Amino acid sequence: MSEFTEPIFERKLIDLRDSQKEIQSLSQYCVHHRLHCKAVVKVWYKNIKTTAVTRKLTAMYLANDVVQNSKKRGPEYAKEFGMVMRKVFEHLAVMDFDDKTIMSLVRLIGIWQERQIFEKKILHEISKIWDQKHKNSGAAKLTGQDSESPKKRRESSGSGTERRKSREIAEIEDLLDAPMLTSDSNELNDETLTLSPRQGGSPGSGDPPEPEELIQALQDLENSASSDAIVREKIAKLPPEVSEVARIETLQSVPEAKVLHGQVEEASTLLDDYNLRLQEELKDRKKVGSMISEFLSAQRDLLAQAEERLELYLDKLDKIHGVKDELKSHIAALPDIPVVSRNF
């Protein structure tokens, strides 16, 4: 998977074609780089505002695929996309779409409502914008949307030429149903199964951190309070009288008392700030400890799965060798077939 930068992602959006394969590929790229979800949504929002009218539906399908396929890893994308969806639909509402595109967006909103992809408030706002814009257009309202699947529409379409023309568009529309349908089927497909930590296999949240996320957390600890040599040196150099109660009895004048009071206040402020930083560091270290535990648990789970897969394929290989040896033995036991001479 290539690295993420805003210019790279912007170029990928510009080059994105209206095909199911390319939408899914770019969606996987976004999910992989979910730590950059804010930048992803920012660039996507800029793109959908400036791209051609004919390409806006493709951008919406991409957003849908990213949000639904990232739900298992966390709510980051749903949250970030949800923050801009109202503005997106306000922008889409002024576009001059054909009826087919309007119906596709109606169906998209309907699926979001059914699966509660975004918060109810956001879903209510975008459905209200879209329904109000097109209530007099010929397109069905959200409450009475066309629930017919793209596959059925392909089967019921007219001539073979029309079916060929609409096949690519219908395949893209299948992406709306894909996240729900493929979640179970992928587990059953032994050839395309990708190892992943089992749900609930790690302590805490059960959602192990990404390696780069764990590395970043460990690097942040290097700049923690306990590693701040400058502050520690200041504390070590504090005058002893700021912590000695007996010093008060030796004061002989008001100016001396004011000087001591100022020193005590300065030392108190320094120590209070440092103690707060130490408390935050303690929380961070506990969090990183949990992240390490979850990460190690996930890796052990992945190792166990890999060993299970290896054992399975070794058993299959032994069976293949057994069949091969049996076949060789059978061939060797066949009687010799005499060669009939052609010379009479």
Coordinates of N, CA, C and O in Angstrom, one line a residue, residues 23 27 31 44 56-71 77-78 81 85 104-105 107-113 115 117-118 172-180:
I23 N -13.2 2.0 -7.4 CA -13.8 2.5 -6.2 C -13.4 1.7 -4.9 O -13.0 2.3 -3.9
S27 N -11.0 2.9 -1.9 CA -11.6 2.8 -0.6 C -10.7 2.0 0.4 O -10.5 2.4 1.6
V31 N -9.1 3.3 3.9 CA -9.3 2.6 5.2 C -7.9 2.3 5.8 O -7.7 2.3 7.0
W44 N -11.3 14.9 -0.1 CA -12.5 14.4 -0.7 C -13.6 15.5 -0.9 O -14.2 15.7 -1.9
K56 N -19.7 13.3 -9.6 CA -20.1 13.5 -8.2 C -20.7 12.2 -7.6 O -20.4 12.0 -6.4
L57 N -21.4 11.5 -8.3 CA -22.0 10.3 -7.8 C -20.9 9.3 -7.5 O -21.0 8.6 -6.4
T58 N -19.9 9.2 -8.3 CA -18.8 8.3 -8.0 C -18.1 8.6 -6.7 O -17.7 7.8 -5.9
A59 N -17.9 9.9 -6.5 CA -17.3 10.4 -5.2 C -18.2 10.0 -4.0 O -17.7 9.6 -3.0
M60 N -19.5 10.1 -4.2 CA -20.4 9.7 -3.1 C -20.3 8.2 -2.8 O -20.4 7.7 -1.7
Y61 N -20.2 7.4 -3.9 CA -20.1 5.9 -3.7 C -18.8 5.6 -3.0 O -18.7 4.7 -2.2
L62 N -17.7 6.4 -3.3 CA -16.4 6.2 -2.6 C -16.6 6.4 -1.1 O -16.2 5.6 -0.3
A63 N -17.2 7.6 -0.8 CA -17.4 7.9 0.6 C -18.2 6.8 1.3 O -17.9 6.4 2.5
N64 N -19.3 6.3 0.7 CA -20.1 5.3 1.3 C -19.3 4.0 1.5 O -19.4 3.4 2.6
D65 N -18.5 3.6 0.6 CA -17.7 2.4 0.7 C -16.6 2.6 1.8 O -16.4 1.6 2.6
V66 N -16.0 3.7 1.9 CA -15.0 4.0 3.0 C -15.7 3.9 4.3 O -15.1 3.2 5.3
V67 N -16.8 4.6 4.5 CA -17.4 4.6 5.8 C -17.9 3.3 6.3 O -17.6 2.8 7.4
Q68 N -18.5 2.5 5.4 CA -19.1 1.2 5.8 C -18.0 0.2 6.0 O -18.1 -0.6 6.9
N69 N -16.9 0.2 5.2 CA -15.8 -0.8 5.4 C -14.9 -0.4 6.5 O -14.0 -1.2 6.9
S70 N -14.9 0.8 7.1 CA -14.1 1.2 8.2 C -14.8 1.1 9.5 O -14.1 1.3 10.6
K71 N -16.0 0.7 9.5 CA -16.8 0.7 10.8 C -16.2 -0.3 11.8 O -16.2 0.0 13.0
Y77 N -14.1 7.6 10.3 CA -14.6 8.1 9.1 C -16.0 8.5 9.1 O -16.4 9.5 8.5
A78 N -16.8 7.7 9.8 CA -18.2 8.1 10.0 C -18.4 9.5 10.6 O -19.2 10.3 10.2
F81 N -16.8 12.2 7.9 CA -17.7 12.4 6.8 C -19.0 13.0 7.2 O -19.6 13.8 6.5
M85 N -21.3 16.2 5.5 CA -22.4 15.7 4.6 C -23.5 16.7 4.4 O -24.1 16.7 3.3
S104 N -30.3 7.3 -7.6 CA -29.2 6.6 -6.9 C -28.9 7.3 -5.6 O -28.6 6.6 -4.6
L105 N -28.9 8.6 -5.6 CA -28.7 9.3 -4.3 C -29.8 9.1 -3.3 O -29.5 9.0 -2.1
R107 N -31.5 6.4 -3.1 CA -31.3 5.0 -2.6 C -30.1 5.0 -1.6 O -30.1 4.3 -0.6
L108 N -29.1 5.8 -1.9 CA -27.9 5.9 -1.0 C -28.3 6.4 0.4 O -27.9 5.8 1.4
I109 N -29.1 7.5 0.4 CA -29.5 8.0 1.7 C -30.4 7.0 2.4 O -30.3 6.8 3.7
G110 N -31.2 6.3 1.7 CA -32.1 5.3 2.3 C -31.3 4.2 3.0 O -31.6 3.7 4.1
I111 N -30.2 3.7 2.4 CA -29.4 2.7 2.9 C -28.7 3.3 4.2 O -28.5 2.6 5.2
W112 N -28.2 4.5 4.1 CA -27.6 5.1 5.3 C -28.6 5.2 6.5 O -28.2 4.9 7.6
Q113 N -29.9 5.5 6.2 CA -30.9 5.5 7.2 C -31.1 4.1 7.8 O -31.2 3.9 9.0
R115 N -29.1 1.5 7.9 CA -28.0 1.0 8.6 C -27.4 1.9 9.7 O -26.5 1.6 10.3
I117 N -25.7 4.7 9.4 CA -24.3 5.0 9.1 C -23.8 6.2 9.8 O -22.7 6.3 10.3
F118 N -24.7 7.3 9.8 CA -24.3 8.5 10.5 C -25.3 8.8 11.6 O -26.3 8.0 11.8
I172 N -21.3 -0.6 -10.1 CA -21.0 0.4 -9.1 C -22.1 0.6 -8.0 O -21.8 0.7 -6.8
E173 N -23.3 0.5 -8.4 CA -24.4 0.6 -7.5 C -24.4 -0.6 -6.5 O -24.9 -0.5 -5.4
D174 N -23.9 -1.7 -7.0 CA -23.8 -2.9 -6.1 C -23.0 -2.6 -4.9 O -23.1 -3.4 -3.9
L175 N -22.1 -1.6 -5.0 CA -21.3 -1.3 -3.8 C -22.1 -0.9 -2.6 O -21.6 -1.0 -1.5
L176 N -23.3 -0.4 -2.9 CA -24.1 0.0 -1.8 C -24.5 -1.2 -0.9 O -24.6 -1.0 0.3
D177 N -24.7 -2.3 -1.5 CA -25.1 -3.5 -0.8 C -23.8 -4.3 -0.4 O -23.9 -5.1 0.5
A178 N -22.7 -4.1 -1.0 CA -21.6 -4.9 -0.8 C -21.1 -5.1 0.6 O -20.8 -6.2 1.1
P179 N -20.9 -3.9 1.4 CA -20.4 -4.1 2.7 C -21.2 -5.0 3.6 O -20.6 -5.8 4.4
M180 N -22.5 -5.0 3.5 CA -23.3 -5.9 4.3 C -23.2 -7.3 3.8 O -23.2 -8.3 4.6

